[in-house]
mmCIF file of C-alpha atoms and ligand atoms in Angstrom:
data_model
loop_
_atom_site.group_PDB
_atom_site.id
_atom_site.type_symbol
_atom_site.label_atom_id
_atom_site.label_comp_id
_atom_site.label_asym_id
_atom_site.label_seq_id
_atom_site.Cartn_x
_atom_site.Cartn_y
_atom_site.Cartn_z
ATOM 1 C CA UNK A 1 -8.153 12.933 18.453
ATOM 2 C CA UNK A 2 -5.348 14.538 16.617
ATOM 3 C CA UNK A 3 -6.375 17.699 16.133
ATOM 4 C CA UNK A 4 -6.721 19.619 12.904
ATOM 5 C CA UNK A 5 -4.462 22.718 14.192
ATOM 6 C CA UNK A 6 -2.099 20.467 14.504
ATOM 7 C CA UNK A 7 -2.025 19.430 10.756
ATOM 8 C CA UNK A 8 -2.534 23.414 10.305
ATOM 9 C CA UNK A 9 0.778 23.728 12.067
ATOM 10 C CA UNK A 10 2.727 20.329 10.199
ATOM 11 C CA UNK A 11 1.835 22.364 6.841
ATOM 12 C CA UNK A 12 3.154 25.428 7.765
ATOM 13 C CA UNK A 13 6.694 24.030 8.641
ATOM 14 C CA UNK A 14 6.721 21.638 5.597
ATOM 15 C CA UNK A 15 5.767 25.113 3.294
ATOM 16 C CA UNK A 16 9.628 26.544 4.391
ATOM 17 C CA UNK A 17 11.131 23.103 4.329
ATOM 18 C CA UNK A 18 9.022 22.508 0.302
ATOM 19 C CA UNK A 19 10.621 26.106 -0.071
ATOM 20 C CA UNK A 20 14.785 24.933 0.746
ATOM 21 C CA UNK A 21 14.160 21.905 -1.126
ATOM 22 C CA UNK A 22 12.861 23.189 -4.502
ATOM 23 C CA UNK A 23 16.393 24.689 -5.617
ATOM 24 C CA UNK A 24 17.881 20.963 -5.548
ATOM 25 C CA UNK A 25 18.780 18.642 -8.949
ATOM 26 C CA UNK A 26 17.102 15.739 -9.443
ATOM 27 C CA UNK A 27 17.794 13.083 -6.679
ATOM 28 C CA UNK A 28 17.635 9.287 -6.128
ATOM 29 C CA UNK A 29 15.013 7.483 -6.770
ATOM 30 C CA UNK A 30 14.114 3.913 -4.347
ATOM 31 C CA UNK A 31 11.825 1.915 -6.628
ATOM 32 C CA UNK A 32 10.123 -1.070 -4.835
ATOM 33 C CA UNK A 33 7.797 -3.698 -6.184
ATOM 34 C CA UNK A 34 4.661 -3.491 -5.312
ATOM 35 C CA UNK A 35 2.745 -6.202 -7.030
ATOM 36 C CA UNK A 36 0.861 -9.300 -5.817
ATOM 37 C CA UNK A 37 4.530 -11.406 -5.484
ATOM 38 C CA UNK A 38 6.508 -8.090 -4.298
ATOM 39 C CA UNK A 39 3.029 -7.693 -1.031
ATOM 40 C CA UNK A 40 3.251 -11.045 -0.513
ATOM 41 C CA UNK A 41 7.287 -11.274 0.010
ATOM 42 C CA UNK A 42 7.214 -8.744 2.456
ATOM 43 C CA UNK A 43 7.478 -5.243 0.653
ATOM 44 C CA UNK A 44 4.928 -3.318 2.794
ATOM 45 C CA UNK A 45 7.428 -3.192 5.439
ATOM 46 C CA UNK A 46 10.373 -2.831 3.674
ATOM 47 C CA UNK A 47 8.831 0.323 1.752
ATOM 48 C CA UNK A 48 7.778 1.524 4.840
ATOM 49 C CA UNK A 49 11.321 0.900 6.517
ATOM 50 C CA UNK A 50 12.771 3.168 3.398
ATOM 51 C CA UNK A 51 10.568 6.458 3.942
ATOM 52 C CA UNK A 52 11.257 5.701 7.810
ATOM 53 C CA UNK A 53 14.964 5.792 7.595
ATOM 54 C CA UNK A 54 15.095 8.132 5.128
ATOM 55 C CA UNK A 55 13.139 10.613 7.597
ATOM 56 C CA UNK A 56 14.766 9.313 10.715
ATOM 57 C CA UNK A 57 18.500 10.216 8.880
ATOM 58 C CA UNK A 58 16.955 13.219 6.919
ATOM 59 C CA UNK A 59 18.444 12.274 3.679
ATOM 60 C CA UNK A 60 17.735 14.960 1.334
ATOM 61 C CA UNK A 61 16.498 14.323 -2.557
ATOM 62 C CA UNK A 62 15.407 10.790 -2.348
ATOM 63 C CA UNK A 63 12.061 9.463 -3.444
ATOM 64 C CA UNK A 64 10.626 6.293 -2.929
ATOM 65 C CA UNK A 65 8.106 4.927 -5.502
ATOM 66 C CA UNK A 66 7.019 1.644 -6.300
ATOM 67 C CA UNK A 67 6.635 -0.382 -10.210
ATOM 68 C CA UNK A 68 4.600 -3.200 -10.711
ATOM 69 C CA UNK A 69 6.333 -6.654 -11.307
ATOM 70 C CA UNK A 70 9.623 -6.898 -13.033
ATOM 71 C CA UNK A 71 9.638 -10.385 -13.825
ATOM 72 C CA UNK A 72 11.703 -11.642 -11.118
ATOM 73 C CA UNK A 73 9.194 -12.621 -8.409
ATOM 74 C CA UNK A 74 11.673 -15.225 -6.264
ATOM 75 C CA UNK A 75 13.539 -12.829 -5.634
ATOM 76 C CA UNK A 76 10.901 -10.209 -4.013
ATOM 77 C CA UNK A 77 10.586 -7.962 -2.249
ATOM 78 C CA UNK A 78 12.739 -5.983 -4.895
ATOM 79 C CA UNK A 79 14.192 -2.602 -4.662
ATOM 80 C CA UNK A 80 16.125 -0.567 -7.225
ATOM 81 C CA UNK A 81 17.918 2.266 -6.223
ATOM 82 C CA UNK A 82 18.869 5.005 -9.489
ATOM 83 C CA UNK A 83 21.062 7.612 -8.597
ATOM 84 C CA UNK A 84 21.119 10.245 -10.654
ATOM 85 C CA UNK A 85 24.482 9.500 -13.260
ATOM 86 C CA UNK A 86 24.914 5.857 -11.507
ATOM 87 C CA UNK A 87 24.023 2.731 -12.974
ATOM 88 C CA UNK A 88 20.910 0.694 -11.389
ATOM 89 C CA UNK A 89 21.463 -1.041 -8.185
ATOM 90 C CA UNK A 90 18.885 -3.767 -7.770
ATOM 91 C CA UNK A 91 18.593 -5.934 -4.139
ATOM 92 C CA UNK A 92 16.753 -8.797 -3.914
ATOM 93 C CA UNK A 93 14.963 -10.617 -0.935
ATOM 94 C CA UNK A 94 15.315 -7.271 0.785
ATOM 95 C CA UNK A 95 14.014 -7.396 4.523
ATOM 96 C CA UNK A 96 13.290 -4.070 6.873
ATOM 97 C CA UNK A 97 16.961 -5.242 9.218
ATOM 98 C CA UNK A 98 18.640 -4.855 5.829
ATOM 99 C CA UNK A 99 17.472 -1.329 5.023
ATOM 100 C CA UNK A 100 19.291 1.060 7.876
ATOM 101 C CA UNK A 101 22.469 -0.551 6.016
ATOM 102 C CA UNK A 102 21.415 0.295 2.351
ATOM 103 C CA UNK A 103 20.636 4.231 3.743
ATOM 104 C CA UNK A 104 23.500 4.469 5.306
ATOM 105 C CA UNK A 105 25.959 2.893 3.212
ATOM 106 C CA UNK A 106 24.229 3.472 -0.244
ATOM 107 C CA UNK A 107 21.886 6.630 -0.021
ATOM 108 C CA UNK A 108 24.027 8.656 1.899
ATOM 109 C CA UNK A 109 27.629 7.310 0.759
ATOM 110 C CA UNK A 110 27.208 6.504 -2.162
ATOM 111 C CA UNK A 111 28.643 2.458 -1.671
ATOM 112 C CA UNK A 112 25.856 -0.010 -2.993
ATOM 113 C CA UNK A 113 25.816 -2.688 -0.514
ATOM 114 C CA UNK A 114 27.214 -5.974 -2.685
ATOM 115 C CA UNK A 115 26.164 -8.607 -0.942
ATOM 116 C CA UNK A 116 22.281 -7.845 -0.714
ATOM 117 C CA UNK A 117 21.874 -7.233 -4.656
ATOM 118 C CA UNK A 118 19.997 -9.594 -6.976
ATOM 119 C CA UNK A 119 23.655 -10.469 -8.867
ATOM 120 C CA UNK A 120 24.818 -11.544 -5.395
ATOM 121 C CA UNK A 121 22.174 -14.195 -4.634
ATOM 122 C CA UNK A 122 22.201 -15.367 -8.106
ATOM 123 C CA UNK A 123 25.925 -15.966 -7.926
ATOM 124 C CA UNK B 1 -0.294 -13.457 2.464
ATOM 125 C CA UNK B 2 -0.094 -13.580 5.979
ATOM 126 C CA UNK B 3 -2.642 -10.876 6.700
ATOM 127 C CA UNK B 4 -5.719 -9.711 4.908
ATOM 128 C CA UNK B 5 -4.764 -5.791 5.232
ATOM 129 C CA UNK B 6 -1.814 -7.317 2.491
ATOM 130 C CA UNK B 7 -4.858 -8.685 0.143
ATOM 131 C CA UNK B 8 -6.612 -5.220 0.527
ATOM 132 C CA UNK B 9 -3.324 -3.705 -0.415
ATOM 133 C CA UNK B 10 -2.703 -5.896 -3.295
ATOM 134 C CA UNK B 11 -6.484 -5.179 -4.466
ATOM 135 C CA UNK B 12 -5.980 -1.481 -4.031
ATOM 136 C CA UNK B 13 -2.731 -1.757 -5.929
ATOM 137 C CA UNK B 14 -5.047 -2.743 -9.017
ATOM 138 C CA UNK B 15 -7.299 0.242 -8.575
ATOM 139 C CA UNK B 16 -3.913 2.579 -9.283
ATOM 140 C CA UNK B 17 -2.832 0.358 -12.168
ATOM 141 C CA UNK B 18 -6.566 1.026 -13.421
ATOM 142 C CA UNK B 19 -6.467 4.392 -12.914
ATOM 143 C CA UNK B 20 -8.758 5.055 -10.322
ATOM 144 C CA UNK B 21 -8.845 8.359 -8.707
ATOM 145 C CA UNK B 22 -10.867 7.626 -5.633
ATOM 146 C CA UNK B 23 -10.286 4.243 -3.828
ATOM 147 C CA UNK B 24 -12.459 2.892 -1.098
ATOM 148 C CA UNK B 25 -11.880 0.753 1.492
ATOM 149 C CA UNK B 26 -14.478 -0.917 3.833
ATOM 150 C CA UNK B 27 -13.868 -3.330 6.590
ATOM 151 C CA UNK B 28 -16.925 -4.672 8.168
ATOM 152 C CA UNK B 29 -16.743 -6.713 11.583
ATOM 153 C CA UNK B 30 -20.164 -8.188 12.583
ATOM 154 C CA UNK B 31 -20.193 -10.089 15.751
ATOM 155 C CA UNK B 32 -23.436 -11.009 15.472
ATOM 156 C CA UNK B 33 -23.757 -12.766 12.312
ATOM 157 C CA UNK B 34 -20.079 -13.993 12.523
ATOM 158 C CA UNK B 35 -19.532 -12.294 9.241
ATOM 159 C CA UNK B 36 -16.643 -10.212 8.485
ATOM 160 C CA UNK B 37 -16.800 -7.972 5.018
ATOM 161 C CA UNK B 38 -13.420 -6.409 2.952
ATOM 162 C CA UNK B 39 -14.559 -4.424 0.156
ATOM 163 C CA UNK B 40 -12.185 -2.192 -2.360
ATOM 164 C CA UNK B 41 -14.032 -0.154 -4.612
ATOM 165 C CA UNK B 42 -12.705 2.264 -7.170
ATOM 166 C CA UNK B 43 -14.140 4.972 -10.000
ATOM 167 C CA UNK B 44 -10.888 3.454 -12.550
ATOM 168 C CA UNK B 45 -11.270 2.012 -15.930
ATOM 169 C CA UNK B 46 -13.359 -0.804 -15.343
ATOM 170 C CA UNK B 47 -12.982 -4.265 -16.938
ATOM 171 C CA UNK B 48 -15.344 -5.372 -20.091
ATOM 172 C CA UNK B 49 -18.183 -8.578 -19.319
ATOM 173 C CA UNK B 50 -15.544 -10.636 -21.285
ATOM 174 C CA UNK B 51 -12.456 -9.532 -19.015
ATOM 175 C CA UNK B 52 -14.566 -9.652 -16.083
ATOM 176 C CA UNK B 53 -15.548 -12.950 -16.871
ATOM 177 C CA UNK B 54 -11.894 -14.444 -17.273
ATOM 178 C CA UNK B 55 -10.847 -12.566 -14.188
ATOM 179 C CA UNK B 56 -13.792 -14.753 -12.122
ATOM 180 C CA UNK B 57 -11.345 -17.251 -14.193
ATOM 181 C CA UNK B 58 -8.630 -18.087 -11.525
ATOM 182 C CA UNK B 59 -5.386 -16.882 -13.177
ATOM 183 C CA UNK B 60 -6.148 -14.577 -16.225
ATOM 184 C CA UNK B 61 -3.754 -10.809 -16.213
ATOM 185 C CA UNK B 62 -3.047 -8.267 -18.620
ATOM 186 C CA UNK B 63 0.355 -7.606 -17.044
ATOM 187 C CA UNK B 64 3.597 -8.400 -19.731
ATOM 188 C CA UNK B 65 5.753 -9.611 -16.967
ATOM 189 C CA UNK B 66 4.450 -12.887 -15.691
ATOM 190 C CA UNK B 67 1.770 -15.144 -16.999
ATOM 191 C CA UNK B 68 -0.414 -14.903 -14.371
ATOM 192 C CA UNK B 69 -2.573 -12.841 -11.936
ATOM 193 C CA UNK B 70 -2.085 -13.561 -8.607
ATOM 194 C CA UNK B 71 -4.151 -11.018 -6.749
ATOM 195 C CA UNK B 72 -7.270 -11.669 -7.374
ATOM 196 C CA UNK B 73 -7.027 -15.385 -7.191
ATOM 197 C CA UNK B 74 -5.323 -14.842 -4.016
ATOM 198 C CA UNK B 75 -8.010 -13.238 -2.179
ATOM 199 C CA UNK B 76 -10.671 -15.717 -3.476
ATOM 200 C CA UNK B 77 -8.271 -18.600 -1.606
ATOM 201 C CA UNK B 78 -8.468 -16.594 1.355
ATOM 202 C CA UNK B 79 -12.130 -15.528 1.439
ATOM 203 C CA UNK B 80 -12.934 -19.230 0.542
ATOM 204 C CA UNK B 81 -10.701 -21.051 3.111
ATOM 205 C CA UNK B 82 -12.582 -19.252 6.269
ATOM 206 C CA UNK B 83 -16.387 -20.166 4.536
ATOM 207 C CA UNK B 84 -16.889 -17.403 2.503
ATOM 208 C CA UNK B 85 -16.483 -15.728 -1.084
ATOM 209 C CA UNK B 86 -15.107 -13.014 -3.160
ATOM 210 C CA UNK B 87 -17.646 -11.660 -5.817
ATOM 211 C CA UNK B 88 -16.533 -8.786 -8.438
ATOM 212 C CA UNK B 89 -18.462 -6.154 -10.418
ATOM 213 C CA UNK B 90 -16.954 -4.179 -13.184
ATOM 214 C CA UNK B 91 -18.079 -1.591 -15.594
ATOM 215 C CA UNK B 92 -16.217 -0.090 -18.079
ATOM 216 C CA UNK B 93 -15.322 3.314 -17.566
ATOM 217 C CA UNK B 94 -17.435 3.283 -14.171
ATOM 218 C CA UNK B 95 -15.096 1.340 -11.868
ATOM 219 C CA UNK B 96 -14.876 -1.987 -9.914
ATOM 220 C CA UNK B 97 -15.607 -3.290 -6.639
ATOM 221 C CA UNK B 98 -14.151 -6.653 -5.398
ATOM 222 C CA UNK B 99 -16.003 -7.699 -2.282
ATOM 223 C CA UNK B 100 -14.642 -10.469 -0.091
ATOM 224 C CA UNK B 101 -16.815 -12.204 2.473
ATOM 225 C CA UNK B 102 -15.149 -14.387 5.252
ATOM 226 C CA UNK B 103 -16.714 -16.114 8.082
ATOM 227 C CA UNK B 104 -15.742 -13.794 11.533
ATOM 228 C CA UNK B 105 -14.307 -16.829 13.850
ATOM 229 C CA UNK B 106 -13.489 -19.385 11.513
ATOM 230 C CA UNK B 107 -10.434 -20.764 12.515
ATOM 231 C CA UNK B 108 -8.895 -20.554 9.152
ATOM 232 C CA UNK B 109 -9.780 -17.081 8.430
ATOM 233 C CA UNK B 110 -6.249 -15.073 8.456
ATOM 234 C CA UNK B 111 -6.227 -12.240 10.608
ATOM 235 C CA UNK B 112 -6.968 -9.023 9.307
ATOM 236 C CA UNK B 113 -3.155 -7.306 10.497
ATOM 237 C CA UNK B 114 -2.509 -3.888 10.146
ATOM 238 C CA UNK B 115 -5.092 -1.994 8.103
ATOM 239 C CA UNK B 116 -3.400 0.882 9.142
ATOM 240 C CA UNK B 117 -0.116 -0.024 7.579
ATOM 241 C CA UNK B 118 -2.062 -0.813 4.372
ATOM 242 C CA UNK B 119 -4.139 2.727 4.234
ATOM 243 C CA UNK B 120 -0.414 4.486 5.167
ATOM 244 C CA UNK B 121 1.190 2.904 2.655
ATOM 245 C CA UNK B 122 -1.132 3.424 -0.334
ATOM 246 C CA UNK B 123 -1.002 7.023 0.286
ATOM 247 C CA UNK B 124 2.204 7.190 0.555
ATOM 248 C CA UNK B 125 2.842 5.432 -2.754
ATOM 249 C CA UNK B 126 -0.185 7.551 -4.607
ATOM 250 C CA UNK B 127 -0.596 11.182 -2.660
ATOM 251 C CA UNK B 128 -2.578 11.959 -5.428
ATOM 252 C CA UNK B 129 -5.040 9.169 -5.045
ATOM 253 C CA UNK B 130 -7.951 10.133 -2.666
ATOM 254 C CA UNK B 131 -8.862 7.118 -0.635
ATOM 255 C CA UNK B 132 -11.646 6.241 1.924
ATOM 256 C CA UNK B 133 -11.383 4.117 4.656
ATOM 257 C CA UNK B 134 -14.483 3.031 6.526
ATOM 258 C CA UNK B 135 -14.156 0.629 9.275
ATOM 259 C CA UNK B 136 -16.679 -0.558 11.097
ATOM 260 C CA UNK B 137 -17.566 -3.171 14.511
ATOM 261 C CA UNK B 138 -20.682 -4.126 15.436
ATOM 262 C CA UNK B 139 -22.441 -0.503 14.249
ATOM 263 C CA UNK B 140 -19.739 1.526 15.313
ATOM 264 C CA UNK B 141 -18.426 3.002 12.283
ATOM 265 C CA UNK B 142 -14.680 4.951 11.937
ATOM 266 C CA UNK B 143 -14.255 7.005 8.778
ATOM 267 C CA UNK B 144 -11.055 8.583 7.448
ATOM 268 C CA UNK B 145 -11.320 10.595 3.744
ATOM 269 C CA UNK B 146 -7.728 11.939 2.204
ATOM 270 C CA UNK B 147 -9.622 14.427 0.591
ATOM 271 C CA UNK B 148 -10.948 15.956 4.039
ATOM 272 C CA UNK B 149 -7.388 16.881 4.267
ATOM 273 C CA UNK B 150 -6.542 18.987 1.010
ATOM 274 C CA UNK B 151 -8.083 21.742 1.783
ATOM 275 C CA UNK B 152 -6.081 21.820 4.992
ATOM 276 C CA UNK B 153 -3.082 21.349 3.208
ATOM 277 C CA UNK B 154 -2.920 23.624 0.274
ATOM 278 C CA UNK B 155 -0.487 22.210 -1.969
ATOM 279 C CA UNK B 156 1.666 20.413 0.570
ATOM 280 C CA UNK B 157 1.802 16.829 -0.324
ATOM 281 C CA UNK B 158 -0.097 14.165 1.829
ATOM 282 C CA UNK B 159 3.188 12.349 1.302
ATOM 283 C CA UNK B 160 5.548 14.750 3.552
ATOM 284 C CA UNK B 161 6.616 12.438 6.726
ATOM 285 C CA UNK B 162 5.168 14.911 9.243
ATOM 286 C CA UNK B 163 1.945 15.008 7.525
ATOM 287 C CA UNK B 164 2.114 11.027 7.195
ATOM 288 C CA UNK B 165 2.474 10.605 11.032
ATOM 289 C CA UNK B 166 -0.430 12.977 11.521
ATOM 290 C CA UNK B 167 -2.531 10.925 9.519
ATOM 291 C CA UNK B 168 -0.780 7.422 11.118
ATOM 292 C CA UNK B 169 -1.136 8.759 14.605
ATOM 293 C CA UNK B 170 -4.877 9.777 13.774
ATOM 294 C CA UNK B 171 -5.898 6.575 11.736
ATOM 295 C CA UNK B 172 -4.176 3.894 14.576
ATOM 296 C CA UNK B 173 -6.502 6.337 17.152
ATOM 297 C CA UNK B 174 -10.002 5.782 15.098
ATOM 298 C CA UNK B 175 -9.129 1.935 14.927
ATOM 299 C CA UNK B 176 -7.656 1.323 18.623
ATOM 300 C CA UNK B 177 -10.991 3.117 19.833
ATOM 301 C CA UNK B 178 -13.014 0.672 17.472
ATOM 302 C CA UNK B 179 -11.483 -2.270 18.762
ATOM 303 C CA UNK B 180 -11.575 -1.634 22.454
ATOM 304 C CA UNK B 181 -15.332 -0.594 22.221
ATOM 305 C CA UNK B 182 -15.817 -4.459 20.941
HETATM 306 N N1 ATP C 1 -9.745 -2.692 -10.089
HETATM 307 C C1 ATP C 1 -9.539 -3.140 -11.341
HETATM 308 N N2 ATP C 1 -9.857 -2.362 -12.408
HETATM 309 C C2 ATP C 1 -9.652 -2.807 -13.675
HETATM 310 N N3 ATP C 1 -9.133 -4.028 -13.989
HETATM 311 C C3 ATP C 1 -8.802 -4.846 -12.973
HETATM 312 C C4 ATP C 1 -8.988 -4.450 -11.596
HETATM 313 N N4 ATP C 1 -8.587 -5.478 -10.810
HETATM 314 C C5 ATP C 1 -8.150 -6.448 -11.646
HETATM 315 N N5 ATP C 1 -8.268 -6.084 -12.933
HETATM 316 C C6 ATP C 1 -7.905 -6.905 -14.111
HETATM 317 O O1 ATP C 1 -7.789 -8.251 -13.662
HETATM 318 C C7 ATP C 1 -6.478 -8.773 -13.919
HETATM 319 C C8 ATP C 1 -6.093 -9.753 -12.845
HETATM 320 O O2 ATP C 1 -5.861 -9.096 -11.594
HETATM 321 P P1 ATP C 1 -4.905 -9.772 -10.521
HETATM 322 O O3 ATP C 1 -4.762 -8.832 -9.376
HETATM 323 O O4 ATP C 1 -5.426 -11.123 -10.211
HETATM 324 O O5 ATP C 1 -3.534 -9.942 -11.257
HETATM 325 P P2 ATP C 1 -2.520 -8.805 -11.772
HETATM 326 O O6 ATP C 1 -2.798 -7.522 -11.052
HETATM 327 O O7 ATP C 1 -2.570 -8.784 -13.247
HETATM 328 O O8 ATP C 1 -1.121 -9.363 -11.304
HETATM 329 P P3 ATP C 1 -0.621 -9.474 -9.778
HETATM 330 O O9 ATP C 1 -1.788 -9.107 -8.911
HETATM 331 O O10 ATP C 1 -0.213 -10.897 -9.649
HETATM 332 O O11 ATP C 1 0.505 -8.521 -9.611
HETATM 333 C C9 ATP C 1 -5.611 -7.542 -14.033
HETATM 334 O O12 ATP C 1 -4.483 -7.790 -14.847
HETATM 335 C C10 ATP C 1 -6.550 -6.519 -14.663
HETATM 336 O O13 ATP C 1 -6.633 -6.702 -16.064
HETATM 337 MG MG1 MG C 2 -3.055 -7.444 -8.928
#
């Protein structure tokens, strides 16, 4: 079984990392639906392909959280991306292959990717 | 949904929008009796005898955003199209259970998928919540409690990716064990 002195161990490096981290501004938030019609499109995954990537890459200052329904249920699984002084980016039918693409081009250079948001497929 | 760990997500998901503190989650696999039992219980805000009525109502929400509840209804559909049921109790200000009963082998019973996955993901989402997860086949019973693990980790969050793949690593153990015992 995984052992408890391992956890003992996990804690005590994520204590110094906590520390580092503290002195940052506010950072991005990913916000992804997590009702009944955001679970049913798909949006376990593709929240769990966020935190993944985000680890895997170790982009710094980004959270991601989940809302409720937004009204917009064909279009789930939805995710909204607010960076801090940017306006809302919000994708639409968002799948786990799309997400390395988002990180990388969105979180960590700052280009929302056009062709996956919500204003794209309603075009 | 395509697999009942999404229902028990979904369910949970309700639980948090109600507040709860404590979520439980039971999966029950008895060979025997062909019976397989999902049950999400929570200490939250409860639902009145009227609400709890139009909620055994298919279709009735409080949400703003759509017309209709989905979740609930949902579940019943599933529970219902492998021979079984979905029954709800509710008190205000005690909490709510929602237990869903599906025949073990019936062919249209959906598989239960990655319980794992669901349990990961709600703690990720709410590392505040303390959740139970009791899974059991045939008698042999795995149990994993959040709030086992606070004590452990002082004020580091449950939600830190290390600490996450601990608690992956250690829940995907407890199941793989159940299952290959069966
Ligand atoms: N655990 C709970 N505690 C308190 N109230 C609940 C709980 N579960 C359901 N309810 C009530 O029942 C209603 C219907 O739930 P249901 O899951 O079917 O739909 P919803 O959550 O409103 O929307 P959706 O699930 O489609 O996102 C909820 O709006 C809420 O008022
Ligand atoms: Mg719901």
């Amino acid at each position: 079984m995984k052992s408890i002195a391992e956890l003992q161990a996990i804690r005590d490096k994520a204590r110094e990392r906590i520390a580092v981290r503290d002195g940052a501004q506010d950072g991005t938030r990913v916000v992804v639906g997590m009702a009944t019609c955001g679970i049913a499109a798909g949006a376990r995954s593709v929240m769990n392909a966020f935190v993944d990537e985000i680890a895997k890459r170790h982009v710094e200052h980004v959270a991601v959280v989940q809302t409720g329904c937004i009204g917009m249920c064909q279009f789930e699984p939805i995710v909204e991306v607010l960076a801090p002084g940017k306006e809302k980016v919000t994708y639409g039918k968002v799948t786990p292959e799309m997400v390395a693409k988002i990180v990388t081009d969105h979180l960590v250079n700052g280009n929302p990717v056009a062709e996956y948001t919500v204003a794209n497929l309603m075009k | 949904m395509l697999e009942l760990s999404l229902n028990v997500l979904d369910i949970a998901q309700n639980s948090v929008v109600a507040g709860a503190t404590v979520v439980e989650l039971t999966v029950t696999e008895e060979t025997a009796r062909n019976r397989l039992t999902l049950t999400i219980r929570d200490n939250g805000c409860g639902m009145t005898p009227e609400q709890l009525a139009r909620v055994r109502d298919p279709f009735f929400t409080t949400r703003t955003t759509r017309k209709v509840g989905m979740g609930i209804p949902l579940f019943r559909v599933a529970a219902e199209a492998a021979n079984g049921s979905l029954d709800i109790e509710s008190e205000q200000g005690v909490g709510t259970t929602v237990t869903a009963l599906f025949e073990l082998r019936h062919i249209d019973r959906m598989p239960l998928g990655d319980m794992v996955g669901t349990v990961t993901t709600l703690i990720r989402l709410n590392p505040e919540l303390d959740i139970v997860y009791r899974h059991t086949v045939d008698g042999e019973e795995f149990a994993f409690d959040t709030a086992s693990l606070r004590p452990i980790l002082g004020e580091v969050s449950l939600a830190e990716s290390e600490v996450m793949e601990w608690i992956t690593a250690n829940l995907a153990e407890g199941v793989t064990a159940l299952n290959s015992q069966a």
